[in-house]
mmCIF file of C-alpha atoms and ligand atoms in Angstrom:
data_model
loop_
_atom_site.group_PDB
_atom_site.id
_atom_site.type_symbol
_atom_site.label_atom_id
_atom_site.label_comp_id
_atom_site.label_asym_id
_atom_site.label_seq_id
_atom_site.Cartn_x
_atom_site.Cartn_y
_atom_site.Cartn_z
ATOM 1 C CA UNK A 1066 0.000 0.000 0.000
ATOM 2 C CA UNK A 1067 1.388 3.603 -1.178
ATOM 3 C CA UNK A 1068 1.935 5.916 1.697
ATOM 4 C CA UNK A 1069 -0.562 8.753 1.482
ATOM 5 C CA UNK A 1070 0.755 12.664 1.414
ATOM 6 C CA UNK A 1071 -1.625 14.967 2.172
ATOM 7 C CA UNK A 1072 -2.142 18.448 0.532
ATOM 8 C CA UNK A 1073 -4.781 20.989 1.992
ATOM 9 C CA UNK A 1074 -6.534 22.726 -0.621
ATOM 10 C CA UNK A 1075 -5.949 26.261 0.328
ATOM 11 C CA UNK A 1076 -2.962 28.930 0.097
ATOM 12 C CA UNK A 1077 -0.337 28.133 -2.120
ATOM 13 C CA UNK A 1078 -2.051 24.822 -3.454
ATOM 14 C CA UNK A 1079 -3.546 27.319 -6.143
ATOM 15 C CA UNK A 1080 -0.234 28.119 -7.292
ATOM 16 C CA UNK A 1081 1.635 24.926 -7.114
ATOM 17 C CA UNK A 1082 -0.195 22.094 -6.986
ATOM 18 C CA UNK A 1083 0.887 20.200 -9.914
ATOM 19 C CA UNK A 1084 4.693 20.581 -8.677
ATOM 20 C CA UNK A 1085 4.146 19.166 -5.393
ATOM 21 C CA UNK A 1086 1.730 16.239 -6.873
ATOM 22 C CA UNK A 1087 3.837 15.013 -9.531
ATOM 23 C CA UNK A 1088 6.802 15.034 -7.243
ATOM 24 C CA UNK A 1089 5.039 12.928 -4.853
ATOM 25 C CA UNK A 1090 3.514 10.410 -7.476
ATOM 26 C CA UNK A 1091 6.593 10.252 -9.040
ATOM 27 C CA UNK A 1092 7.792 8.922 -5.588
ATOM 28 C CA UNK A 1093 5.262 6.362 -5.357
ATOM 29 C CA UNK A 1094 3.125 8.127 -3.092
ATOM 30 C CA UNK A 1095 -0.634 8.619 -3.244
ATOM 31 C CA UNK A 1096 -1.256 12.094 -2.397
ATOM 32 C CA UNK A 1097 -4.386 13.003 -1.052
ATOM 33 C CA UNK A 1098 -6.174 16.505 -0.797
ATOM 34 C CA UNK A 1099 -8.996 17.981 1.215
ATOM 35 C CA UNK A 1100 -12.027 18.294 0.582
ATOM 36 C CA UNK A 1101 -13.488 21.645 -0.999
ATOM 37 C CA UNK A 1102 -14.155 24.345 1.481
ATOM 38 C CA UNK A 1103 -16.887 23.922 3.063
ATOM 39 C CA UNK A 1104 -18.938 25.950 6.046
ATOM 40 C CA UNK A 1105 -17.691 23.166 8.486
ATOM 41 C CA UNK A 1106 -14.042 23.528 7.341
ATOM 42 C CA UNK A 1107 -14.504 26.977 7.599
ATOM 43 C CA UNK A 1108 -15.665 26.806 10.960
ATOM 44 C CA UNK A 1109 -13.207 24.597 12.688
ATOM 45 C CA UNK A 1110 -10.547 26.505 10.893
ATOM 46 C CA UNK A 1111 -11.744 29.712 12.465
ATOM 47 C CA UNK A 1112 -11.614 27.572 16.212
ATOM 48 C CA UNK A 1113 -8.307 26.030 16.093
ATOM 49 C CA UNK A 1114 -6.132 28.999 15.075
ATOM 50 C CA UNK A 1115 -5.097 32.448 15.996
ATOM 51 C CA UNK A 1116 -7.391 35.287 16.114
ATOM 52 C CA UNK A 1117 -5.278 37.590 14.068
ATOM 53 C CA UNK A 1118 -4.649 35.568 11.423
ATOM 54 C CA UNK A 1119 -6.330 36.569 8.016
ATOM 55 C CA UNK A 1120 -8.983 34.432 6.550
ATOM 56 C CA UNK A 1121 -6.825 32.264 4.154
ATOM 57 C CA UNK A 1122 -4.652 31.238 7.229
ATOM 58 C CA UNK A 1123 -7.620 30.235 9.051
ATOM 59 C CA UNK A 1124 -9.132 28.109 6.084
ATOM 60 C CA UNK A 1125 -6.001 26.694 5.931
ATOM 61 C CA UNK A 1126 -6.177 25.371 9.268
ATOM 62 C CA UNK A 1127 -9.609 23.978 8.470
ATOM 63 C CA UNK A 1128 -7.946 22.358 5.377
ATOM 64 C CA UNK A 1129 -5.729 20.896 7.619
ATOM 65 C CA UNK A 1130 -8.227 19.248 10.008
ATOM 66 C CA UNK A 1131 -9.973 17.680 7.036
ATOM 67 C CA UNK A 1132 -7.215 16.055 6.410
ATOM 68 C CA UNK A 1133 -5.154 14.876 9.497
ATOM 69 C CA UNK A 1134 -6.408 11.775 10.288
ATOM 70 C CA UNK A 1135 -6.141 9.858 6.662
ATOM 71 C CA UNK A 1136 -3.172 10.288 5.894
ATOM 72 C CA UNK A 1137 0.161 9.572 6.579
ATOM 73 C CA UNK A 1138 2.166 12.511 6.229
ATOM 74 C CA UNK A 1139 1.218 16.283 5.490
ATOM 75 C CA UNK A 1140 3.021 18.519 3.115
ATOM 76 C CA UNK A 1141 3.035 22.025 4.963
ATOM 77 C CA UNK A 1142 6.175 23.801 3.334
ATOM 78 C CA UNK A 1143 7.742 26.782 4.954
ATOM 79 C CA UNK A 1144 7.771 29.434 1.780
ATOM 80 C CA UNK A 1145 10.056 32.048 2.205
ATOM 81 C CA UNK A 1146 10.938 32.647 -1.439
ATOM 82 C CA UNK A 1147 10.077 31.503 -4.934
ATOM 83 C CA UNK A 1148 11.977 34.613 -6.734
ATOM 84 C CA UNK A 1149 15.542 36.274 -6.425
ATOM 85 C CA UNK A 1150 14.985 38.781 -3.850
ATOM 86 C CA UNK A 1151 11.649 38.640 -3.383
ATOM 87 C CA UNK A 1152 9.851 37.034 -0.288
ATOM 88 C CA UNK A 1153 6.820 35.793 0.585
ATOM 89 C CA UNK A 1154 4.150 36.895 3.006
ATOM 90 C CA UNK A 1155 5.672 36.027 6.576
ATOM 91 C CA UNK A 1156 2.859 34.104 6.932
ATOM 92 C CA UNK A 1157 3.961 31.298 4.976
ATOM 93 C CA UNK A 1158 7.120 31.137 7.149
ATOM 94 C CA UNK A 1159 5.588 30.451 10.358
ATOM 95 C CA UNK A 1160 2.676 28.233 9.006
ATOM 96 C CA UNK A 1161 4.192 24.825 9.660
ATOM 97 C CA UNK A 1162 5.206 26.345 13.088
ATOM 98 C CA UNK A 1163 1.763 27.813 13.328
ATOM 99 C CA UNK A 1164 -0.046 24.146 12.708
ATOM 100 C CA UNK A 1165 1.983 22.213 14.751
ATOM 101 C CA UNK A 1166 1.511 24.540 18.035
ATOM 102 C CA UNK A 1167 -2.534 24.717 17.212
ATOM 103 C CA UNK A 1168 -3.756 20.787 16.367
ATOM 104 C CA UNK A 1169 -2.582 17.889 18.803
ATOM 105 C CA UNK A 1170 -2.219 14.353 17.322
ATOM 106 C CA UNK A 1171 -1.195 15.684 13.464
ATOM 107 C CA UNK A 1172 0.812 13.134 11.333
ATOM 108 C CA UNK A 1173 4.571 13.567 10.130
ATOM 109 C CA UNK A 1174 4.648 17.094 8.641
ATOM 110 C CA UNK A 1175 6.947 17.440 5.675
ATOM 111 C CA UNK A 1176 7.777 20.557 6.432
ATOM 112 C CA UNK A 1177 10.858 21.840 3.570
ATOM 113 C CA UNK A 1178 12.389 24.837 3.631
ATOM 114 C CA UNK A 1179 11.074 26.855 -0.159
ATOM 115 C CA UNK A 1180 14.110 29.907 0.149
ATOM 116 C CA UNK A 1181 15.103 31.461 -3.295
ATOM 117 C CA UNK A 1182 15.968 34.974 -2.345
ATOM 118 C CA UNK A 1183 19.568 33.929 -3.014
ATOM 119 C CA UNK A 1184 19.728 30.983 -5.378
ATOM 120 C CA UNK A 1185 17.330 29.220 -7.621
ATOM 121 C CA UNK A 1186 19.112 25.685 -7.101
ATOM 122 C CA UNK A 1187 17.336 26.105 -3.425
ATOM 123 C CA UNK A 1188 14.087 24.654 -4.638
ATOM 124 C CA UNK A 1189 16.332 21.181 -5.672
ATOM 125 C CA UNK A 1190 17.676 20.972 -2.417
ATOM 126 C CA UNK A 1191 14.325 21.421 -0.674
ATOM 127 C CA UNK A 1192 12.501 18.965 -2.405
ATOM 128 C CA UNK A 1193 15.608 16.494 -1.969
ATOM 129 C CA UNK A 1194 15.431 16.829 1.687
ATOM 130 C CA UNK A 1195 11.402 15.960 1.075
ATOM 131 C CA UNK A 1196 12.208 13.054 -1.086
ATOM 132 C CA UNK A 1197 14.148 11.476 2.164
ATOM 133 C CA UNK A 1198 11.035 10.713 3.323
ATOM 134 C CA UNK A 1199 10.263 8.315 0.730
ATOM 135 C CA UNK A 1200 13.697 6.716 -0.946
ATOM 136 C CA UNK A 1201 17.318 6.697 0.013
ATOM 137 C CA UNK A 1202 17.910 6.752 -4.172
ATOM 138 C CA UNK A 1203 19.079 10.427 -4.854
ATOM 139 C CA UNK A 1204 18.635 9.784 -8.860
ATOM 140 C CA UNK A 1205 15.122 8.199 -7.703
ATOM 141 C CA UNK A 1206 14.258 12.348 -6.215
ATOM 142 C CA UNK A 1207 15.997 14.198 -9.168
ATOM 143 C CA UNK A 1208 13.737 12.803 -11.384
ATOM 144 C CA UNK A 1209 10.533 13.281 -9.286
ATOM 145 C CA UNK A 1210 11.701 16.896 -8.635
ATOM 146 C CA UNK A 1211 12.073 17.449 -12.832
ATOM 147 C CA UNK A 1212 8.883 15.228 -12.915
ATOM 148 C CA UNK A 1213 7.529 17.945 -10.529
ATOM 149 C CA UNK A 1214 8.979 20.692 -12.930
ATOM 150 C CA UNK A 1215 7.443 18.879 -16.064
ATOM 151 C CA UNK A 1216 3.715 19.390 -14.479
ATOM 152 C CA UNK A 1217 4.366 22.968 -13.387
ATOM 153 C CA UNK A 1218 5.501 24.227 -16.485
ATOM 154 C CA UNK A 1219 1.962 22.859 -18.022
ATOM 155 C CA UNK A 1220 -0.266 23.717 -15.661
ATOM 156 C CA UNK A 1221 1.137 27.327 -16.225
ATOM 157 C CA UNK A 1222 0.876 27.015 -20.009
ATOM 158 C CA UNK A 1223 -2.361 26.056 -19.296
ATOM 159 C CA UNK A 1224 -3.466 28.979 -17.388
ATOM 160 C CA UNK A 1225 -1.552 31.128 -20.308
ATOM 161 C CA UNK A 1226 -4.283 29.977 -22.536
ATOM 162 C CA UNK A 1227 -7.055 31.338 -20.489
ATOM 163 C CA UNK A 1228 -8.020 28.478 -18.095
ATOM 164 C CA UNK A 1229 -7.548 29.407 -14.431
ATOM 165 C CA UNK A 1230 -5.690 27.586 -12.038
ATOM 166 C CA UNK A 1231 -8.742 25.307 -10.670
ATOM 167 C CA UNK A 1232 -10.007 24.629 -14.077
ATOM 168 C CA UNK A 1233 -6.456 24.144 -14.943
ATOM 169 C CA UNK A 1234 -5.537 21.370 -12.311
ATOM 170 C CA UNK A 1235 -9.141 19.755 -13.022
ATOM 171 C CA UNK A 1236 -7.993 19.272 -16.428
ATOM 172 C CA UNK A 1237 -4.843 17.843 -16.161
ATOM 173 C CA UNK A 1238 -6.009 15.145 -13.531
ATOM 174 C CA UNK A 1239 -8.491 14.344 -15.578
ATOM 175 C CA UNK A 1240 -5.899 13.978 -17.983
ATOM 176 C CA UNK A 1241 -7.707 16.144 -21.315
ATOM 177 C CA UNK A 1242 -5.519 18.977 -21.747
ATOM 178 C CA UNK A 1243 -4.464 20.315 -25.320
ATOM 179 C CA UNK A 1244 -7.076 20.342 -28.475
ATOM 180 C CA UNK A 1245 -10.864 20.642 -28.036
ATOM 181 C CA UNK A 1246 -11.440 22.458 -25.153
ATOM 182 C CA UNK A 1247 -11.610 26.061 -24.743
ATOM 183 C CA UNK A 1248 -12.016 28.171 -21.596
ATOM 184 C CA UNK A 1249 -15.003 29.385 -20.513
ATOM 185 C CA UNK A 1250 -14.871 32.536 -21.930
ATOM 186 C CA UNK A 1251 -18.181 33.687 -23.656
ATOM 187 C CA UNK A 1252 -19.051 37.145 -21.761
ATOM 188 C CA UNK A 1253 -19.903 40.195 -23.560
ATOM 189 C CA UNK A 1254 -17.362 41.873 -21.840
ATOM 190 C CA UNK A 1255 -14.056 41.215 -19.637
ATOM 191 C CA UNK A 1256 -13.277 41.575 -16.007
ATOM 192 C CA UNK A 1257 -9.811 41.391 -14.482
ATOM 193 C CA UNK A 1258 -10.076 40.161 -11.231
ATOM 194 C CA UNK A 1259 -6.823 40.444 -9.495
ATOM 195 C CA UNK A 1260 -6.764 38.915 -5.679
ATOM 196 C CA UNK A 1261 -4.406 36.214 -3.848
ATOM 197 C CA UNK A 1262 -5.653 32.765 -5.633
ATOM 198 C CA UNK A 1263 -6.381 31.551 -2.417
ATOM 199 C CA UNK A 1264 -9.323 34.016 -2.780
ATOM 200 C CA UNK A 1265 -10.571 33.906 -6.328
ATOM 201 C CA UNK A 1266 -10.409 30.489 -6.765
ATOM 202 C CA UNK A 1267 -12.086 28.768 -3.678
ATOM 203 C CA UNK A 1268 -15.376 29.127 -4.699
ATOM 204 C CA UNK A 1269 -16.674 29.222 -0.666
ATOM 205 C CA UNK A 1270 -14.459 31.732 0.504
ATOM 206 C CA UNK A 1271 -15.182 34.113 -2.733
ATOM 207 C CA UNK A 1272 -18.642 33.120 -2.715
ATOM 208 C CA UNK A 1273 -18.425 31.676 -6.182
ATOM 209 C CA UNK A 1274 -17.395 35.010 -7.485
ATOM 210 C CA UNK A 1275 -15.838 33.688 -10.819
ATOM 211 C CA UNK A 1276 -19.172 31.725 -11.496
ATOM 212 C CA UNK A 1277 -21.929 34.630 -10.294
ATOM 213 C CA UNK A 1278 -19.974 36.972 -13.238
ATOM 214 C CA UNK A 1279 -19.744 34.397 -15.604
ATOM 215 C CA UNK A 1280 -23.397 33.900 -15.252
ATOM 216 C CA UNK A 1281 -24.197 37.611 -15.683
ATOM 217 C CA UNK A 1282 -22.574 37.502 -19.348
ATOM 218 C CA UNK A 1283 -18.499 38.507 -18.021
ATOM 219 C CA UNK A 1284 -15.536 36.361 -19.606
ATOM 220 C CA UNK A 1285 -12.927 36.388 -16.211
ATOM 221 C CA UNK A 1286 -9.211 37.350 -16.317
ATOM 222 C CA UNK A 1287 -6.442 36.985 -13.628
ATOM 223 C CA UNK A 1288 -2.891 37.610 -12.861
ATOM 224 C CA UNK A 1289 -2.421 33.986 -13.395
ATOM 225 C CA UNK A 1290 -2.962 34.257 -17.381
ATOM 226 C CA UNK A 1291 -0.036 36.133 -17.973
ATOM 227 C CA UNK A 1292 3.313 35.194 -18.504
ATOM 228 C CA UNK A 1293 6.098 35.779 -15.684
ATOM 229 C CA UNK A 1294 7.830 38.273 -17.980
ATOM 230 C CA UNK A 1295 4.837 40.313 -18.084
ATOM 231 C CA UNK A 1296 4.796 40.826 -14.900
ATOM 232 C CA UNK A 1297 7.754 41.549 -14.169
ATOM 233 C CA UNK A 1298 7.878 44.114 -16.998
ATOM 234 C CA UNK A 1299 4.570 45.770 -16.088
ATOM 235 C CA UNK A 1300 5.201 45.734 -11.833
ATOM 236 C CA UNK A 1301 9.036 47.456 -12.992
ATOM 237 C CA UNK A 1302 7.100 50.462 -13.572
ATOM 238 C CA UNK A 1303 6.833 51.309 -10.277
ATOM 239 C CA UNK A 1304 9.446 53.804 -8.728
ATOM 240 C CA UNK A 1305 10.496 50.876 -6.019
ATOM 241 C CA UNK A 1306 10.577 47.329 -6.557
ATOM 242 C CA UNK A 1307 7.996 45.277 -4.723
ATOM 243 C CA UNK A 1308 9.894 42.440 -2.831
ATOM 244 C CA UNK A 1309 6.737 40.658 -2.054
ATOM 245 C CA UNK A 1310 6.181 38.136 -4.394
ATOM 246 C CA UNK A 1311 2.422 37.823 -4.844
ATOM 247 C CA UNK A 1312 1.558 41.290 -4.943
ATOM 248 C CA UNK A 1313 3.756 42.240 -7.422
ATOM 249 C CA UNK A 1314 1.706 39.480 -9.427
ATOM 250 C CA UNK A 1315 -1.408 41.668 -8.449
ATOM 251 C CA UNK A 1316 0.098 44.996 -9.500
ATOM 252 C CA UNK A 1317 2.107 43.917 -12.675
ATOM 253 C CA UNK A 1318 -1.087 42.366 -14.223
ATOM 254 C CA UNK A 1319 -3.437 45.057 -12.939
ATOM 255 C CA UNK A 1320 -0.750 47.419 -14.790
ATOM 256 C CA UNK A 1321 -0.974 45.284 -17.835
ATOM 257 C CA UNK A 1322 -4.718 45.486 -17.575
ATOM 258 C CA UNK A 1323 -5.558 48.481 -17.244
ATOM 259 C CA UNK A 1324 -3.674 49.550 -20.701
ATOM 260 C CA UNK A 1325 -5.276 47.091 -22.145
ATOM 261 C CA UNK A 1326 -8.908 47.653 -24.738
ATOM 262 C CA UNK A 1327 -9.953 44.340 -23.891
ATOM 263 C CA UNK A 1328 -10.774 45.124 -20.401
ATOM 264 C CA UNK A 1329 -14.113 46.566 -19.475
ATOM 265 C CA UNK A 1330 -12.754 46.804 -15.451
ATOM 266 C CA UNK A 1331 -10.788 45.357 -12.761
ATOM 267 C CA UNK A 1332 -12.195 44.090 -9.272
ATOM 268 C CA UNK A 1333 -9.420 43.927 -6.521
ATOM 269 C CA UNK A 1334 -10.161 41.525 -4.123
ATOM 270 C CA UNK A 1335 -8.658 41.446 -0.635
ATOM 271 C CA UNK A 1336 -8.836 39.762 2.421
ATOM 272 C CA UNK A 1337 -9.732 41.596 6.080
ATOM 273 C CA UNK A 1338 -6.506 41.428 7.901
ATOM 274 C CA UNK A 1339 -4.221 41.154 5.119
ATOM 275 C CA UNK A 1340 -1.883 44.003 5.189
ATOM 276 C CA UNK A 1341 -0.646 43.393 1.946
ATOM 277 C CA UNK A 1342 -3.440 43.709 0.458
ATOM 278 C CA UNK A 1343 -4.564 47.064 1.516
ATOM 279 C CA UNK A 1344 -1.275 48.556 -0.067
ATOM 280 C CA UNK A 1345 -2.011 46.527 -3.144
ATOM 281 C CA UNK A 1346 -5.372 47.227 -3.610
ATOM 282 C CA UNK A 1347 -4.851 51.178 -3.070
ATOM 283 C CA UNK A 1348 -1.748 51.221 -5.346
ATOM 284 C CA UNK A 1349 -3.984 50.270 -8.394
ATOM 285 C CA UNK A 1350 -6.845 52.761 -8.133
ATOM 286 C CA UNK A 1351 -4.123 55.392 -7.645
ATOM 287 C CA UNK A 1352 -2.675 53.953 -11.092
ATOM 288 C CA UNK A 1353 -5.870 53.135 -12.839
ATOM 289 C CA UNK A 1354 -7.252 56.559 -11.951
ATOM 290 C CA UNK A 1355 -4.297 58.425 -13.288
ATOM 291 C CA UNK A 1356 -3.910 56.462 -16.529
ATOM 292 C CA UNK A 1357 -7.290 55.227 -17.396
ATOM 293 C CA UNK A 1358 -11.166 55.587 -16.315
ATOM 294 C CA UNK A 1359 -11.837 51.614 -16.158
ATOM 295 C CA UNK A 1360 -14.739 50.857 -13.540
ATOM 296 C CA UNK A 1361 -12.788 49.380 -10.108
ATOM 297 C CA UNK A 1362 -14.311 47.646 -7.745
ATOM 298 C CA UNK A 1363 -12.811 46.608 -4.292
ATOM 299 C CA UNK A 1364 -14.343 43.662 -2.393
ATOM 300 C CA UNK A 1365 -12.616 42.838 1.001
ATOM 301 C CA UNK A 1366 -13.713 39.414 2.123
ATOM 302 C CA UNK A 1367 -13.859 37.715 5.820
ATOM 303 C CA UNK A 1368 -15.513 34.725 7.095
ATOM 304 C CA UNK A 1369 -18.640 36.962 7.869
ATOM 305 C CA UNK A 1370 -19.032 38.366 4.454
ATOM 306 C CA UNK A 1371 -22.900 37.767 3.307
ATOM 307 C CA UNK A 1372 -23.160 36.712 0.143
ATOM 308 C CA UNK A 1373 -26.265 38.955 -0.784
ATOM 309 C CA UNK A 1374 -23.837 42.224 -0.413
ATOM 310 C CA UNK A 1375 -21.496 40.899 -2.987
ATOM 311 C CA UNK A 1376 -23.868 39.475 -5.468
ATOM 312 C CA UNK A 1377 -25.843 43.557 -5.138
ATOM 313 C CA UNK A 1378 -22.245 45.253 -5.480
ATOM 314 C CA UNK A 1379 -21.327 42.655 -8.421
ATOM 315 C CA UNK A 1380 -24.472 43.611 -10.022
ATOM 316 C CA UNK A 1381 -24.412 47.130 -9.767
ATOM 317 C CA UNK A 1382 -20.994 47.274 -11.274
ATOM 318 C CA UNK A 1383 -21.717 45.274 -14.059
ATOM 319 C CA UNK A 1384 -24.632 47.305 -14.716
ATOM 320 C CA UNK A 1385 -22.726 50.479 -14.710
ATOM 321 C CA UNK A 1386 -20.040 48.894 -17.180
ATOM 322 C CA UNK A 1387 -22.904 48.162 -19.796
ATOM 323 C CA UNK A 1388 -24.763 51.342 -19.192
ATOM 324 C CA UNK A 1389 -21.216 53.123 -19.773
ATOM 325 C CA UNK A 1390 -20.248 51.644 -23.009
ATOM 326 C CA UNK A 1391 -24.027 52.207 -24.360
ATOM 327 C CA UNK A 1392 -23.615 55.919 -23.898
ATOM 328 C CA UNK A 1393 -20.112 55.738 -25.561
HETATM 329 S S1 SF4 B 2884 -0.688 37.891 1.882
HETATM 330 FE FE1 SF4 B 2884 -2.400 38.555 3.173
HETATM 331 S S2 SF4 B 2884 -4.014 37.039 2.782
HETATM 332 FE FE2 SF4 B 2884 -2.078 36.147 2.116
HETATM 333 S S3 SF4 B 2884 -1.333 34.990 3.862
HETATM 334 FE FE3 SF4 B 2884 -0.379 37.028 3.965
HETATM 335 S S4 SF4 B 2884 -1.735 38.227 5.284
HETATM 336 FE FE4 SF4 B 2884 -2.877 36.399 4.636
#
């Protein structure tokens, strides 16, 4: 019987899932992730863990209980880095730390150290000290780690050709990818919504945000369709580099955007008690107001966030955006 790995389905699993799977399977290992979010998961995650942490740190520790007592191990990386002089919310850092202090009787956590401010061969010799948990074979973890690499690099082409991350990962387990399917993209007009992933994508937490403007006629855009070197091109034209990794992501493609005729608006969304975010989210309107009148809308979500309020405030936006265009 494989030994089971689990994943929680929350944080950075929107951004590299298909890494950490297909270095795991390619180690023999079954890995096993929790369930969707769900009131319940939301619920115990609020319990077990800090008051001050933002919402996405909570869920995560809901994500975590889902999983703890089927598996065998738990895959709760410490990020610090995953770009040359860039970092990563603290948060990250302190989350294995975090778990482990919170929720008695948890399995083995594999708990690597992810730290490329310096040197991109870092990411090798974190996964090799994950692989130890599984072989003594260091060719055997070289090739799950390129294996790893291999799935990464599709999921993101994937996501260049207009599927988002979710969708993305859905398609490749299911093992369809390439010709004859096209992302659902059939609005009338075009939204950017530019948030953490962990936000957009879990469709509890954003209260099925993606789906509710989909269904009102809006094709859906994200930082995570563009390339890398877009980003970094667009976020460069900021005075001072942003040295945190995911909201320069936010800013770079709400840059790119904004310039762009193919966008009818961008909605920032944030999480209550992210400090991040409230930088991020004000540094774009500044932008967008100064270089172009696109509609912005700024939703800030928490755990009490009713979903009526969003679907009114989605709805009045989109109305404006149509009424706009008419009477241009
Ligand atoms: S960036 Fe914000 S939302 Fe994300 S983990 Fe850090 S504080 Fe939480």
């Amino acid at each position: 019987m494989s030994v089971k790995v689990g994943i929680p389905r929350a944080l950075l699993y929107y951004y590299y899932f298909p890494m950490w799977s297909g270095f795991f399977k390619a180690l023999g290992a079954e890995v096993i992730l929790s369930q969707n979010t769900t009131k319940g998961i939301v619920d115990k995650g609020v319990k077990q863990s800090v008051d001050d942490a933002c919402l996405p740190v909570k869920l995560y520790f809901g994500h975590v209980l889902d999983l703890k007592d089927r598996v065998d191990y738990l895959f709760i990386p410490r990020m610090v880095s995953v770009e040359r002089k860039e970092y990563i919310c603290p948060k990250f850092l302190g989350l294995p730390d975090m778990i482990r202090h919170n929720i008695p009787d948890l399995p083995p956590i594999i708990d690597i150290t992810v730290n490329m401010s310096r040197k991109q061969k870092n990411l090798f010799k974190a996964f090799a000290e994950a692989g130890r948990f599984f072989t003594s074979n260091p060719l055997a973890v070289r090739k799950a780690f390129y294996r790893g690499i291999e799935e990464q690099e599709r999921f993101y082409r994937l996501n260049e050709l207009g599927y988002l991350p979710h969708e993305s990962i859905e398609q490749m387990n299911m093992g369809l990818v390439k010709q004859n399917f096209s992302p659902a993209q059939a609005g009338d007009m075009t939204v950017a919504l530019v948030g953490h992933g962990y936000n957009i994508y879990d469709s509890y937490i954003s209260m099925n945000l993606i789906e509710k403007l989909r269904s009102m006629g809006v094709s859906v855009v994200t930082p995570d369709n563009l390339t890398g070197t877009i980003i970094e091109e667009k976020s460069a034209e900021l005075p001072k580099k942003m040295f945190w990794t995911l909201g320069k992501r936010m800013i770079g493609s709400a840059f790119h955007y904004m310039r762009s005729d193919q966008i009818d608006g961008i909605i920032h969304v944030a999480s209550f008690g992210c400090g991040p975010d409230s930088f991020t989210g004000e540094i774009i309107e500044r932008h967008l107001r100064r270089r172009k009148n696109l509609p912005f809308l700024n939703l800030t979500i928490d755990e009490h966030t009713g979903e009526a309020g969003i679907i009114t405030r989605l709805e009045a936006y989109v109305d404006m955006i149509r009424w706009r265009r008419a009477a241009q």
